[in-house]
Amino acid sequence: MPESKSTIVLVGGPQSGKTTFIGVLWSVVRTAAKDAKVRLNGPLPPKTFYMDAAEHAILAGEEVERTKKGTGERIKLDLLVGDEPFWLEHIDLAGETLETALEARRIPEDLAQELQRADCLLLFVHPDKVRRPMFIHAANRRMIASPVLVTATEGEAVAGEAVQATDGEADPVNVWKSAPTSVHLVDLVQTALRDRTRQGPLSVAVVISAWDLIEQLPPHPTPEPSEWVRRHLALLHQFLESGPDVVRWAAFGVSAQGGDYSDPKTVERLVGLPCAERAIVVTESGAVDGIAAPLAWFAKG
Amino acid sequence: MADASERAVGTCVQPECPVRRGETECALGLELIACENFLPSPDISDDSTTPNDEDDASVSASRRAPGAFDGSAAAAEPISAPLPEPVVEVEGGPALDFAAAEPEADPQPGFESRVRAPEGPRNLVEFSDQHVPMHSGLSLTVEEAQQLMANEEAVVVAFAGPAGAGKTTLLASLYENLVMAPLGNWKFAGSMSLLGFAMRAYWATTASGAAVPSTERTRRDPTRPWLHLRLRGHAGPRSMLLGDVSGEHFLAFASGGSLGPVEGHFRRADHVIHVLDTQLLSQIRDRQRALHAAELLIRRFAESDVLGSATRHTVLLTKVDSVQDDLLAMAQSKASTWVDSYLPGAGVVTTAARPEDGSESLGLIELVDVILQPRPKPADDPIQSPIGATARRLAGSRVELSRPAERDEAKDADA
C-alpha cells in the first residue's frame, strides 16, 4: 500500500489546550491494543520526552506545563486509523509565539513551512479565551433594551470616556490585539491557505477545548460544537462554510482531561482512570467519541 | 431594581467587556445568569446541587459509545459499578457503615509522587531570526489589487462623495455586521484586508474606550485605497474591491478640476457609488447646498471621460435614520431625477450604517445585492465588452484603437 504522508498542524492561541490534547492522544495511541482503531504504526518514535511529560502530568491530575514562547516541539507519529496509514507531524508551538507573529505580520520560517504543507489544521479554541465582538452601538442597544435602569454615570463608566479626536490613526497592533478571536482565526486559516503547496481542500478541525465547561453554562441542552462555533465565532463559521472546494471542516467539543484539574474533587474522581477513559469528545452529531475523533474525521475525508 | 443580595454571583469571562469582572452586578443591567459571558460560581452552600461522584462516574461511562476512537477496544467498556460498602457486623448491635463514619477524603497537599517524571532528549525547534512576512492585512495598494485581480474576478467599487458623508463608516459597518452574522444571504468568504476593516471599525468598538461610536477620518493618502471582501451568495463566491478615499479629492473635481491621484481608481471602477449625506438636509441652511453639491458631482462624473461606458452607478443616501421622512422623500425624489438625467439605469439605495438609536444597520444588504448582481457577459453584450476583448476581436482587422477625439478629426479630414 503506497504510503501517504498527511501533515496535521495544531494551531491555536495561548492556553487553548493544544499540549494537553497531545498528551492525552499520545497516551491513547501508545497504549492502544492491536485492534484499536487508532494506534501507532510500528515501534515507538524517538525523542518522546515532551509527550511523556505531558502524559505524566495529566495522569496525576496536574496541569500540563505550558509550551515556552519562542520554541516548538516537533512531533512525528506514524499512525494507523483503521487500516489507513498516515503521519501526524507537527510543531507544538506556544500560543504566544503565534500570537506575536500574527501581530507583527511575520511568522517563523519553520512555522510557515509547516502551514504550507498542512493537509489538516487542528484549530484549538478555549471558550474562556474567546474575545467576542464588542461594538459600542451593540452594547448601547442592550442597555436600551434592558428593563433594569442603568444610570448615565454607570453607562459612561462602562464604555469609558468619550474620545474627542478621531484624526489620530489607530495603532494597527493594538487594533489587531483587540479584534475578535474569530478574526484572528480566519486570518490564521487564510494564511495557511494562501501559500499552500498541497492538493485538495484543507481540512480544518475546530477543537473547542474544555467542553465540559460549556456544558455547565446555559443554554441547555448544550448546542452541538458546530452550532457553538456559529454562535461564538460567527465570522469563522461563515468562512469555513463558504468554500467546500477550498476548506472542509468539522467542530469537536473536547474535554481532554475530563474536567477541571484545579478542582480537587474533579482530580480525585479522575486520577484513578487512564487517559483514554477521561477524555470526552463530542462530535458534530452530538455523539461522544474518544480523543482521536478529529484524526479519524480527517482520515475519512 | 432587583435586590443586590439576590443577584447571581460569579465571574465574567469576557475580556474587556463592559460587564465588570468579579462579584459585582452587571453594569449593563443584565441578569447575569442569562448572559452568555457569565460563569456562575459553584453554589457551595447547597450540597444537593453538587453532582456526587457516583453520578459523575455513571455519566462518564454512559456517554462513551462502544467502539469509540480512543485507541483501545478495552476502553469502550463502561466503568464498572462502585464496589458495595463494607458491612461489619457488631455483636449485639446493628451493622455499622464504617464508610459513612469515615471522614471525607481530603486532597493530599503534601503528596510527593514516587513516580519519577520523564527525562530525555527534546525534539525542540528553536525558531531562528528567519521570518517570513505575512500579508499585512491592511487595505491594498494598487499593485496588490492588480495582483489579486489576476487571480480572481472582483467588482471594483469606487465611492464618490464629500468628506463626512459616511463612506468609511459604511465600509466599517459591513465588517461589523459580518463579524456578528451573515449579511442576509451573503456569507463572509475571505478578505485580504481584515486588518484594514478592523482599523476602520476600531473607534466603534468598546476596546477604543469611546462612549460613542465614530469613524477615523480618511486621510488624503491614496496609496492604500482598496478593501478586499469576498462574499458567498446563492450563486457562489463574489469578490469586491471597495475603494476608500478621502472626500477632499472630489472638491476640485466637482468644479472642473482633476481627481488627482484617485483618478485611476475611478477609471478602473466597475461600479461607482454616489453618496449623499441626508443628515445635511436636516439643517435648512445646508439643505440646498448639499443637494446642489451632490448633483454637481454626479453630473461632472457623468459628463467626464473618467468612467467607462460599462460602469454601473448607484446613488446612495446615507444616515437616513437621522432625517425626517419628508426630507428623506425629497432626497429620494431628487436622486431619481439625477438618475434620469445623468445616470440612466442606476439605482437608488438608502442606508443607515450605524443608526443613532443603536438599532440594526439599514440598507447594507440591498447595497451589496446591487453591487454584486450579475453583470452581462461580454459575449451577450458586445457594445459593453471590455476593451481587451474588443481589441482581440479587432486585431485581425488591422483597425487601430484611438481616442474618440482623434477619430472625429480623422472623419473631418476625410470629409
XYZ file of C-alpha atoms in Angstrom:
716
model
C 0.000 0.000 0.000
C 1.540 3.307 -1.020
C 2.361 5.482 1.908
C 0.516 8.816 2.015
C 2.132 11.446 4.146
C -0.501 13.748 5.579
C 0.579 16.633 7.741
C -1.528 17.768 10.634
C -0.705 21.088 12.289
C -2.017 22.082 15.693
C -2.626 25.821 15.976
C -4.378 28.000 18.473
C -3.879 30.825 20.916
C -2.228 30.635 24.333
C -3.754 28.108 26.729
C -6.127 26.788 24.124
C -5.483 23.146 25.016
C -3.020 22.009 22.392
C -0.422 20.476 24.669
C -2.991 18.723 26.807
C -4.557 17.231 23.708
C -1.188 15.936 22.586
C -0.520 14.390 25.974
C -3.811 12.533 26.016
C -3.553 11.467 22.379
C -0.077 10.131 22.974
C -1.248 8.188 25.989
C -4.082 6.672 23.968
C -2.141 5.610 20.888
C 0.852 4.440 22.871
C -1.234 2.047 24.947
C -3.683 1.123 22.211
C -4.493 -2.506 21.637
C -3.513 -4.063 18.326
C -7.096 -3.993 17.146
C -7.741 -0.410 18.240
C -8.991 1.929 15.567
C -6.235 4.484 16.124
C -2.810 3.210 17.100
C 0.868 3.530 16.427
C 2.039 2.066 13.163
C 5.251 0.427 14.225
C 7.649 0.990 17.127
C 7.816 3.920 19.475
C 9.123 7.062 17.838
C 12.391 8.555 19.087
C 12.501 11.518 21.471
C 9.143 11.232 23.136
C 10.037 13.169 26.284
C 7.691 16.052 25.533
C 4.684 13.825 25.085
C 5.692 11.620 28.005
C 5.939 14.655 30.263
C 2.526 15.882 29.221
C 1.023 12.461 29.829
C 2.806 12.227 33.177
C 1.210 15.471 34.336
C -2.241 14.564 33.123
C -2.188 11.151 34.762
C -1.506 12.750 38.142
C -4.201 15.336 37.683
C -1.719 18.157 37.212
C -1.841 20.967 34.721
C 0.400 20.445 31.760
C 3.372 22.773 31.651
C 2.843 25.422 29.025
C 4.935 25.425 25.912
C 7.527 28.140 26.254
C 7.329 31.089 23.931
C 9.738 31.085 21.044
C 10.095 27.323 20.960
C 8.247 24.442 19.472
C 8.379 20.740 19.981
C 8.479 18.752 16.795
C 6.297 15.693 16.992
C 6.078 12.972 14.422
C 3.861 9.968 14.859
C 3.331 7.126 12.432
C -0.293 6.203 12.970
C -2.890 3.862 11.651
C -6.506 4.969 11.541
C -8.415 1.835 10.720
C -6.225 0.374 8.011
C -5.121 3.733 6.669
C -1.538 4.718 7.495
C -0.607 8.333 7.783
C 1.854 10.581 9.536
C 0.933 13.012 12.197
C 3.704 15.538 12.077
C 3.527 18.967 13.600
C 5.227 21.537 15.736
C 3.592 22.089 19.086
C 4.001 25.808 19.204
C 3.458 28.185 22.104
C 0.312 30.156 21.568
C 2.135 33.375 22.412
C 4.633 32.756 19.633
C 1.876 32.506 17.105
C 0.028 35.453 18.559
C 3.112 37.653 18.463
C 3.766 36.596 14.915
C 0.292 37.483 13.753
C 0.527 40.890 15.422
C 3.847 41.638 13.763
C 2.629 40.150 10.461
C 5.706 37.916 10.320
C 5.909 34.229 11.171
C 8.903 31.989 11.792
C 10.054 30.275 8.662
C 9.659 26.813 10.181
C 6.046 27.510 11.010
C 5.395 28.963 7.593
C 6.674 25.765 6.016
C 4.507 23.683 8.309
C 1.434 25.640 7.358
C 2.256 25.310 3.684
C 2.456 21.542 3.982
C -0.627 21.153 6.171
C -3.354 18.836 4.991
C -5.273 19.408 8.182
C -5.361 22.114 10.800
C -6.462 21.297 14.291
C -7.656 24.744 15.280
C -7.868 24.993 19.058
C -10.185 27.387 20.829
C -10.732 27.725 24.557
C -14.165 29.146 25.372
C -12.745 31.208 28.229
C -10.319 32.908 25.883
C -12.720 33.865 23.120
C -12.874 37.604 22.552
C -16.276 38.349 21.148
C -17.082 41.366 19.008
C -17.961 44.268 21.292
C -19.249 47.228 19.362
C -20.427 50.313 21.173
C -23.721 50.544 19.335
C -24.477 46.905 20.133
C -23.655 47.467 23.800
C -25.801 50.599 23.809
C -28.609 48.660 22.190
C -28.511 46.160 25.027
C -28.564 48.961 27.575
C -31.628 50.455 25.954
C -33.370 47.090 25.774
C -32.626 46.167 29.389
C -35.631 46.551 31.672
C -33.337 47.456 34.579
C -32.499 51.096 34.929
C -28.904 51.975 34.286
C -27.747 55.395 35.302
C -25.956 57.625 32.859
C -22.920 57.580 35.127
C -22.778 53.830 35.039
C -23.145 53.816 31.290
C -20.235 56.203 30.840
C -18.140 54.299 33.328
C -18.771 51.099 31.392
C -17.871 52.427 27.989
C -15.025 54.651 29.004
C -14.523 58.310 28.413
C -15.609 59.717 25.114
C -12.765 60.096 22.692
C -12.871 63.503 21.070
C -10.205 63.278 18.447
C -10.599 60.723 15.715
C -7.998 62.184 13.429
C -5.329 60.113 15.117
C -4.793 56.804 13.366
C -5.351 53.740 15.478
C -2.219 51.651 16.024
C -2.539 48.528 13.847
C -1.010 46.320 16.539
C -3.497 47.494 19.167
C -6.329 47.147 16.697
C -5.279 43.598 15.915
C -4.918 42.719 19.567
C -8.416 43.901 20.322
C -10.009 42.289 17.284
C -12.428 39.430 17.925
C -10.982 35.936 18.176
C -12.903 34.877 15.098
C -10.992 37.476 13.060
C -7.690 36.073 14.286
C -8.705 32.535 13.456
C -9.872 33.460 9.967
C -6.551 35.203 9.409
C -4.741 32.051 10.504
C -6.659 29.783 8.172
C -6.274 32.244 5.297
C -2.526 32.282 5.913
C -2.443 28.504 5.744
C -4.429 28.565 2.502
C -2.526 31.345 0.825
C 0.803 29.636 0.229
C -0.392 26.069 0.445
C 1.555 23.529 -1.551
C -0.778 20.570 -1.097
C -3.556 19.448 -3.367
C -7.158 19.239 -2.404
C -9.143 21.183 0.157
C -7.629 21.993 3.512
C -9.267 20.112 6.364
C -9.939 22.187 9.449
C -10.983 20.528 12.692
C -12.109 23.180 15.149
C -11.316 21.793 18.574
C -13.267 23.512 21.314
C -11.318 22.784 24.475
C -12.776 22.457 27.953
C -16.091 21.379 26.508
C -17.096 20.298 29.999
C -17.068 23.992 30.920
C -19.511 24.815 28.148
C -21.826 22.055 29.275
C -22.134 23.750 32.663
C -23.322 27.026 31.165
C -26.702 27.923 29.705
C -28.310 27.396 27.297
C -29.447 23.849 27.877
C -29.288 21.489 26.153
C -25.746 22.342 25.162
C -25.507 23.237 21.483
C -23.581 20.987 19.178
C -19.980 22.037 18.555
C -20.618 23.440 15.087
C -23.543 25.442 16.435
C -21.277 26.773 19.184
C -18.867 27.919 16.502
C -21.697 29.592 14.621
C -22.831 31.482 17.717
C -19.489 32.457 19.194
C -17.154 32.596 16.195
C -19.573 33.797 13.563
C -17.001 35.126 11.113
C -15.005 31.893 11.254
C -18.154 29.835 10.794
C -19.112 31.773 7.685
C -15.612 31.464 6.283
C -15.406 27.725 6.834
C -18.848 27.240 5.313
C -18.176 29.332 2.268
C -15.741 27.251 0.341
C -16.209 23.460 0.323
C -13.841 23.205 -2.606
C -11.198 25.014 -0.592
C -11.922 24.083 3.020
C -13.744 21.151 4.622
C -14.369 21.437 8.300
C -15.895 19.976 11.395
C -16.110 21.011 15.017
C -15.360 18.899 18.074
C -16.092 19.648 21.700
C -13.149 18.203 23.589
C -12.573 17.677 27.253
C -9.155 16.075 27.016
C -8.638 15.951 30.748
C -12.211 15.077 31.522
C -12.605 18.043 33.862
C -11.008 20.976 35.612
C -7.862 19.878 37.424
C -7.919 22.957 39.626
C -10.888 21.387 41.389
C -9.646 18.783 43.884
C -12.886 16.832 43.679
C -12.501 16.502 39.936
C -8.924 15.339 40.308
C -9.966 12.793 42.864
C -12.668 11.500 40.554
C -10.430 11.187 37.519
C -6.968 10.439 38.765
C -7.567 6.714 39.015
C -8.579 6.448 35.387
C -6.309 6.076 32.373
C -6.307 8.983 29.948
C -8.400 7.135 27.415
C -11.253 6.854 29.892
C -11.119 10.506 30.947
C -11.218 12.222 27.598
C -14.558 13.071 26.100
C -15.054 14.312 22.580
C -18.431 15.483 21.355
C -18.754 15.327 17.600
C -20.974 17.285 15.244
C -23.849 14.898 15.548
C -23.710 15.094 19.314
C -22.181 11.644 19.617
C -19.499 11.026 22.217
C -16.198 9.700 20.990
C -12.561 9.355 22.000
C -9.686 11.768 21.815
C -8.639 10.667 18.342
C -12.006 11.512 16.787
C -10.680 14.606 14.937
C -7.942 12.494 13.373
C -10.445 9.854 12.343
C -12.608 12.524 10.743
C -9.637 13.837 8.801
C -8.589 10.368 7.702
C -12.088 9.629 6.421
C -12.159 12.707 4.242
C -34.133 47.155 40.521
C -33.646 43.713 41.999
C -32.146 43.305 45.440
C -28.372 43.011 45.098
C -28.361 40.097 47.530
C -30.494 38.107 45.094
C -28.172 38.623 42.182
C -26.168 35.726 40.834
C -22.557 35.649 41.897
C -19.768 34.745 39.603
C -17.216 35.921 37.145
C -17.464 37.471 33.746
C -15.275 35.567 31.343
C -15.356 38.066 28.536
C -12.117 40.041 28.462
C -12.544 43.802 28.097
C -16.277 43.506 28.148
C -18.249 46.337 29.758
C -19.586 43.752 32.166
C -17.281 44.006 35.116
C -15.356 41.030 36.316
C -15.952 39.703 39.791
C -18.876 39.591 42.063
C -20.490 42.862 41.170
C -23.733 43.394 39.390
C -23.724 43.766 35.667
C -23.191 47.392 34.656
C -25.446 46.881 31.670
C -28.271 45.850 33.954
C -28.459 42.346 32.609
C -29.446 39.282 34.560
C -26.034 37.684 34.813
C -27.271 34.146 34.676
C -28.812 34.869 31.293
C -25.649 36.381 29.885
C -23.527 34.073 27.814
C -20.365 35.686 29.140
C -21.130 34.888 32.743
C -19.695 31.917 34.561
C -21.592 31.317 37.798
C -19.695 30.384 40.919
C -20.449 26.926 42.247
C -23.086 27.031 44.948
C -21.076 25.616 47.859
C -23.848 26.180 50.375
C -26.231 23.723 48.774
C -24.789 20.209 48.589
C -27.842 18.902 46.765
C -26.944 20.875 43.658
C -23.451 19.454 43.503
C -23.231 16.277 41.460
C -21.886 13.434 43.524
C -19.005 11.244 42.473
C -21.158 8.254 41.534
C -23.288 10.352 39.252
C -20.179 11.660 37.527
C -18.774 8.172 37.058
C -22.004 6.821 35.633
C -22.440 9.799 33.367
C -18.904 9.440 32.134
C -19.434 5.774 31.385
C -22.793 6.133 29.730
C -21.612 8.858 27.376
C -18.866 6.790 25.898
C -20.133 4.868 22.893
C -18.817 1.375 22.335
C -16.012 1.160 19.824
C -15.088 4.782 20.280
C -11.958 6.109 18.568
C -9.994 6.166 21.751
C -7.286 3.774 20.680
C -8.326 0.968 22.937
C -11.055 -1.551 22.478
C -10.952 -2.162 26.189
C -11.737 1.468 26.867
C -15.087 1.033 25.219
C -16.252 -0.988 28.182
C -18.279 1.045 30.649
C -16.812 1.709 34.050
C -17.944 -0.953 36.479
C -20.323 -0.009 39.251
C -18.705 1.033 42.527
C -17.959 -1.779 44.960
C -20.534 -2.171 47.737
C -19.673 -0.544 51.048
C -18.172 -2.997 53.525
C -20.614 -4.051 56.219
C -19.218 -5.051 59.566
C -21.408 -6.960 61.957
C -21.067 -5.943 65.556
C -22.265 -8.359 68.199
C -25.453 -7.216 69.810
C -25.936 -4.279 67.600
C -26.862 -3.208 64.128
C -24.312 -3.266 61.350
C -22.294 -0.134 61.226
C -21.459 1.583 58.000
C -17.845 2.474 58.590
C -17.637 4.108 55.215
C -20.204 6.679 56.281
C -18.362 7.237 59.528
C -15.031 7.827 57.843
C -14.205 11.437 57.179
C -14.389 12.558 53.546
C -11.083 12.002 51.756
C -9.138 15.254 51.666
C -6.723 16.285 48.954
C -3.156 15.471 49.885
C -1.366 18.800 49.699
C 1.892 17.298 50.829
C 1.772 14.443 48.342
C 5.029 13.714 46.636
C 4.943 11.290 43.797
C 7.354 8.414 43.915
C 6.995 8.025 40.172
C 9.826 9.943 38.579
C 8.928 12.403 35.911
C 10.126 11.528 32.431
C 13.548 12.622 31.312
C 15.096 12.504 27.924
C 16.174 14.414 24.861
C 13.870 17.061 23.499
C 12.976 17.458 19.902
C 12.976 21.224 20.064
C 12.596 23.578 17.196
C 14.282 26.833 18.099
C 12.799 29.485 15.931
C 15.562 31.454 14.348
C 15.531 35.018 13.239
C 14.367 33.859 9.860
C 10.858 35.139 9.473
C 8.545 35.130 6.554
C 6.426 38.228 6.040
C 2.704 37.641 6.064
C 0.277 39.650 4.092
C -0.227 42.872 6.005
C -3.987 42.622 6.155
C -4.241 46.340 5.512
C -6.157 47.852 2.657
C -4.483 47.039 -0.644
C -2.206 49.136 -2.776
C -2.942 49.425 -6.461
C -0.310 46.809 -7.215
C -1.719 44.391 -4.637
C -5.187 44.928 -6.020
C -3.953 44.193 -9.532
C -2.265 41.050 -8.295
C -5.475 39.933 -6.672
C -7.459 40.570 -9.813
C -5.013 38.447 -11.754
C -6.128 35.513 -9.609
C -9.788 36.176 -9.063
C -12.533 38.206 -10.598
C -13.528 41.162 -8.459
C -16.001 44.011 -8.788
C -14.135 47.276 -8.390
C -16.299 49.729 -6.464
C -15.467 53.406 -6.038
C -17.311 55.714 -3.643
C -17.717 59.366 -4.550
C -18.894 61.901 -2.031
C -17.705 64.667 0.272
C -15.811 64.111 3.490
C -18.070 63.033 6.317
C -20.741 61.624 4.055
C -20.377 58.208 5.635
C -18.324 56.319 3.086
C -15.821 54.853 5.523
C -18.454 54.205 8.159
C -20.385 52.227 5.599
C -17.351 50.080 4.863
C -16.637 49.597 8.554
C -20.240 48.655 9.095
C -20.005 45.856 6.546
C -17.252 44.332 8.661
C -19.061 44.983 11.946
C -22.144 43.194 10.704
C -20.301 40.247 9.170
C -18.343 39.658 12.355
C -21.659 39.106 14.099
C -23.627 37.213 11.434
C -24.089 36.750 7.698
C -25.384 39.739 5.775
C -28.701 38.429 4.542
C -27.859 35.691 2.049
C -24.247 36.799 1.896
C -21.688 34.947 3.979
C -18.163 36.118 4.617
C -15.820 34.138 2.401
C -12.498 35.834 2.962
C -10.656 39.122 2.908
C -7.085 40.216 2.388
C -7.935 43.412 4.247
C -9.196 42.160 7.587
C -6.891 44.465 9.490
C -7.914 47.331 7.217
C -11.549 46.766 8.066
C -10.752 46.338 11.753
C -8.892 49.644 11.798
C -11.845 51.450 10.250
C -14.180 49.879 12.779
C -11.884 50.362 15.771
C -13.435 53.587 17.047
C -16.789 51.864 17.131
C -15.555 49.143 19.474
C -15.549 49.179 23.239
C -11.811 48.466 23.108
C -11.270 52.028 21.913
C -12.644 53.333 25.175
C -15.108 55.547 23.382
C -18.642 56.083 24.598
C -19.987 56.964 21.192
C -19.052 55.104 18.027
C -17.186 57.100 15.434
C -15.002 56.576 12.403
C -11.479 57.721 11.793
C -11.273 60.447 9.175
C -9.913 59.088 5.915
C -6.549 60.555 5.105
C -5.642 62.011 1.756
C -3.004 59.354 1.154
C -4.455 57.298 -1.701
C -1.716 54.643 -1.744
C -3.808 52.000 0.024
C -7.341 52.650 -1.082
C -8.718 49.178 -1.721
C -10.501 46.986 0.797
C -10.911 43.420 -0.360
C -14.009 41.489 0.618
C -15.232 38.170 -0.674
C -18.795 37.087 -0.012
C -20.611 33.922 -0.915
C -24.205 34.015 -2.031
C -26.536 31.549 -3.646
C -24.627 31.773 -6.912
C -21.228 31.249 -5.371
C -18.399 33.491 -4.170
C -18.067 37.064 -5.389
C -15.243 39.429 -4.611
C -15.243 43.170 -4.240
C -12.522 45.766 -4.141
C -14.025 48.676 -2.245
C -12.271 51.977 -2.668
C -11.952 54.192 0.381
C -10.554 57.612 -0.494
C -10.805 60.963 1.185
C -13.776 63.083 0.190
C -11.456 66.040 -0.243
C -10.392 64.672 -3.605
C -13.823 65.466 -5.029
C -13.985 69.163 -4.189
C -11.825 70.311 -7.070
C -13.195 67.735 -9.470
C -16.771 68.909 -8.955
C -15.746 72.381 -10.095
C -13.861 71.209 -13.146
C -10.535 70.239 -11.670
C -8.985 66.821 -11.751
C -9.381 63.915 -9.415
C -5.678 63.900 -8.956
C -4.193 60.695 -7.581
C -7.555 58.955 -7.300
C -8.500 59.345 -10.950
C -7.103 55.910 -11.705
C -9.406 54.388 -9.088
C -12.432 55.640 -10.946
C -11.113 54.800 -14.390
C -10.933 51.138 -13.445
C -14.158 51.127 -11.423
C -16.895 48.689 -12.395
C -19.355 50.407 -10.099
C -19.466 53.953 -8.750
C -21.473 54.756 -5.651
C -22.510 58.427 -5.486
C -23.030 59.308 -1.824
C -25.427 61.913 -0.453
C -25.352 62.560 3.288
C -29.033 63.025 4.133
C -28.175 64.248 7.603
C -27.170 67.530 5.983
C -30.749 68.018 4.820
C -31.880 68.438 8.405
C -30.101 71.770 8.576
C -32.088 74.198 6.461
C -29.044 76.286 5.565
C -27.156 73.245 4.364
C -30.060 71.566 2.632
C -29.824 73.177 -0.764
C -26.043 73.332 -0.652
C -25.862 69.592 -0.056
C -28.280 68.818 -2.863
C -26.524 71.201 -5.235
C -23.093 69.765 -4.452
C -24.280 66.184 -4.910
C -25.902 66.916 -8.246
C -22.856 68.815 -9.455
C -20.524 65.952 -8.597
C -22.769 63.365 -10.223
C -23.091 65.395 -13.381
C -19.351 66.015 -13.504
C -18.701 62.287 -13.348
C -21.367 61.509 -15.899
C -20.052 64.025 -18.409
C -16.357 63.334 -17.950
C -14.350 60.671 -19.717
C -13.130 59.266 -16.443
C -15.668 56.494 -16.258
C -16.172 53.694 -18.742
C -19.414 53.205 -20.606
C -19.901 49.882 -18.857
C -19.582 51.375 -15.401
C -22.620 50.896 -13.231
C -23.904 53.614 -10.929
C -25.862 53.768 -7.710
C -26.957 56.832 -5.783
C -26.587 56.117 -2.085
C -28.432 58.100 0.559
C -26.650 57.697 3.894
C -27.645 58.319 7.526
C -31.335 58.064 6.673
C -32.146 57.373 10.322
C -31.225 60.949 11.153
C -33.573 62.718 8.747
C -37.291 63.281 8.816
C -39.483 61.276 6.488
C -40.489 64.232 4.327
C -36.897 65.271 3.797
C -35.927 61.713 3.012
C -38.703 61.546 0.462
C -37.437 64.748 -1.092
C -33.921 63.360 -1.257
C -35.150 60.196 -2.918
C -37.079 62.217 -5.435
C -34.015 64.301 -6.219
C -31.904 61.185 -6.564
C -34.367 59.716 -9.020
C -34.205 62.907 -11.062
C -30.418 62.748 -11.169
C -30.587 59.163 -12.277
C -32.966 60.007 -15.086
C -30.850 62.944 -16.181
C -27.324 61.713 -15.804
C -27.151 58.039 -14.816
C -29.705 56.051 -16.777
C -30.223 52.607 -15.380
C -28.774 53.487 -11.987
C -30.485 52.600 -8.744
C -31.103 54.486 -5.509
C -30.326 52.831 -2.165
C -30.855 54.205 1.333
C -28.651 53.212 4.263
C -28.104 53.832 7.935
C -24.816 52.119 8.751
C -24.875 52.919 12.487
C -28.284 54.240 13.481
C -28.106 56.687 16.339
C -30.652 54.769 18.357
C -28.368 51.735 18.338
C -30.683 49.676 16.165
C -29.531 47.348 13.413
C -27.888 48.709 10.289
C -30.191 49.501 7.400
C -29.695 49.049 3.702
C -26.398 47.159 3.703
C -27.875 44.015 2.238
C -29.551 45.954 -0.541
C -26.322 47.755 -1.333
C -24.355 44.519 -1.519
C -27.082 42.970 -3.672
C -26.824 45.868 -6.097
C -23.043 45.761 -6.264
C -22.840 42.013 -6.729
C -25.740 41.488 -9.058
C -24.540 39.567 -12.094
C -23.182 41.559 -14.976
C -23.939 40.547 -18.563
C -21.167 38.531 -20.141
C -19.204 40.274 -22.912
C -20.477 37.807 -25.497
C -24.038 38.748 -24.689
C -23.429 42.461 -24.812
C -20.816 43.295 -27.462
C -21.254 47.031 -27.024
C -20.205 46.832 -23.390
C -17.433 44.271 -23.850
C -14.155 45.081 -22.154
C -11.580 46.894 -24.204
C -9.285 43.896 -24.054
C -11.806 41.553 -25.615
C -12.652 44.135 -28.254
C -9.008 44.611 -29.055
C -8.539 40.903 -29.540
C -11.517 40.727 -31.885
C -10.303 43.674 -33.927
C -6.688 42.581 -34.026
C -7.226 40.592 -37.143
C -8.952 43.522 -38.864
C -5.959 45.851 -38.608
C -8.133 48.526 -37.021
C -6.186 50.842 -34.782
C -7.773 51.866 -31.493
C -7.731 55.589 -30.933
C -9.301 58.044 -28.671
C -12.698 59.445 -29.713
C -11.230 62.907 -30.406
C -8.704 61.517 -32.877
C -11.354 59.515 -34.678
C -13.531 62.621 -35.069
C -10.599 64.547 -36.530
C -9.968 61.754 -38.964
C -13.587 61.799 -40.136
C -13.475 65.541 -40.616
C -10.295 65.218 -42.666
C -11.905 62.577 -44.867
C -14.883 64.753 -45.343
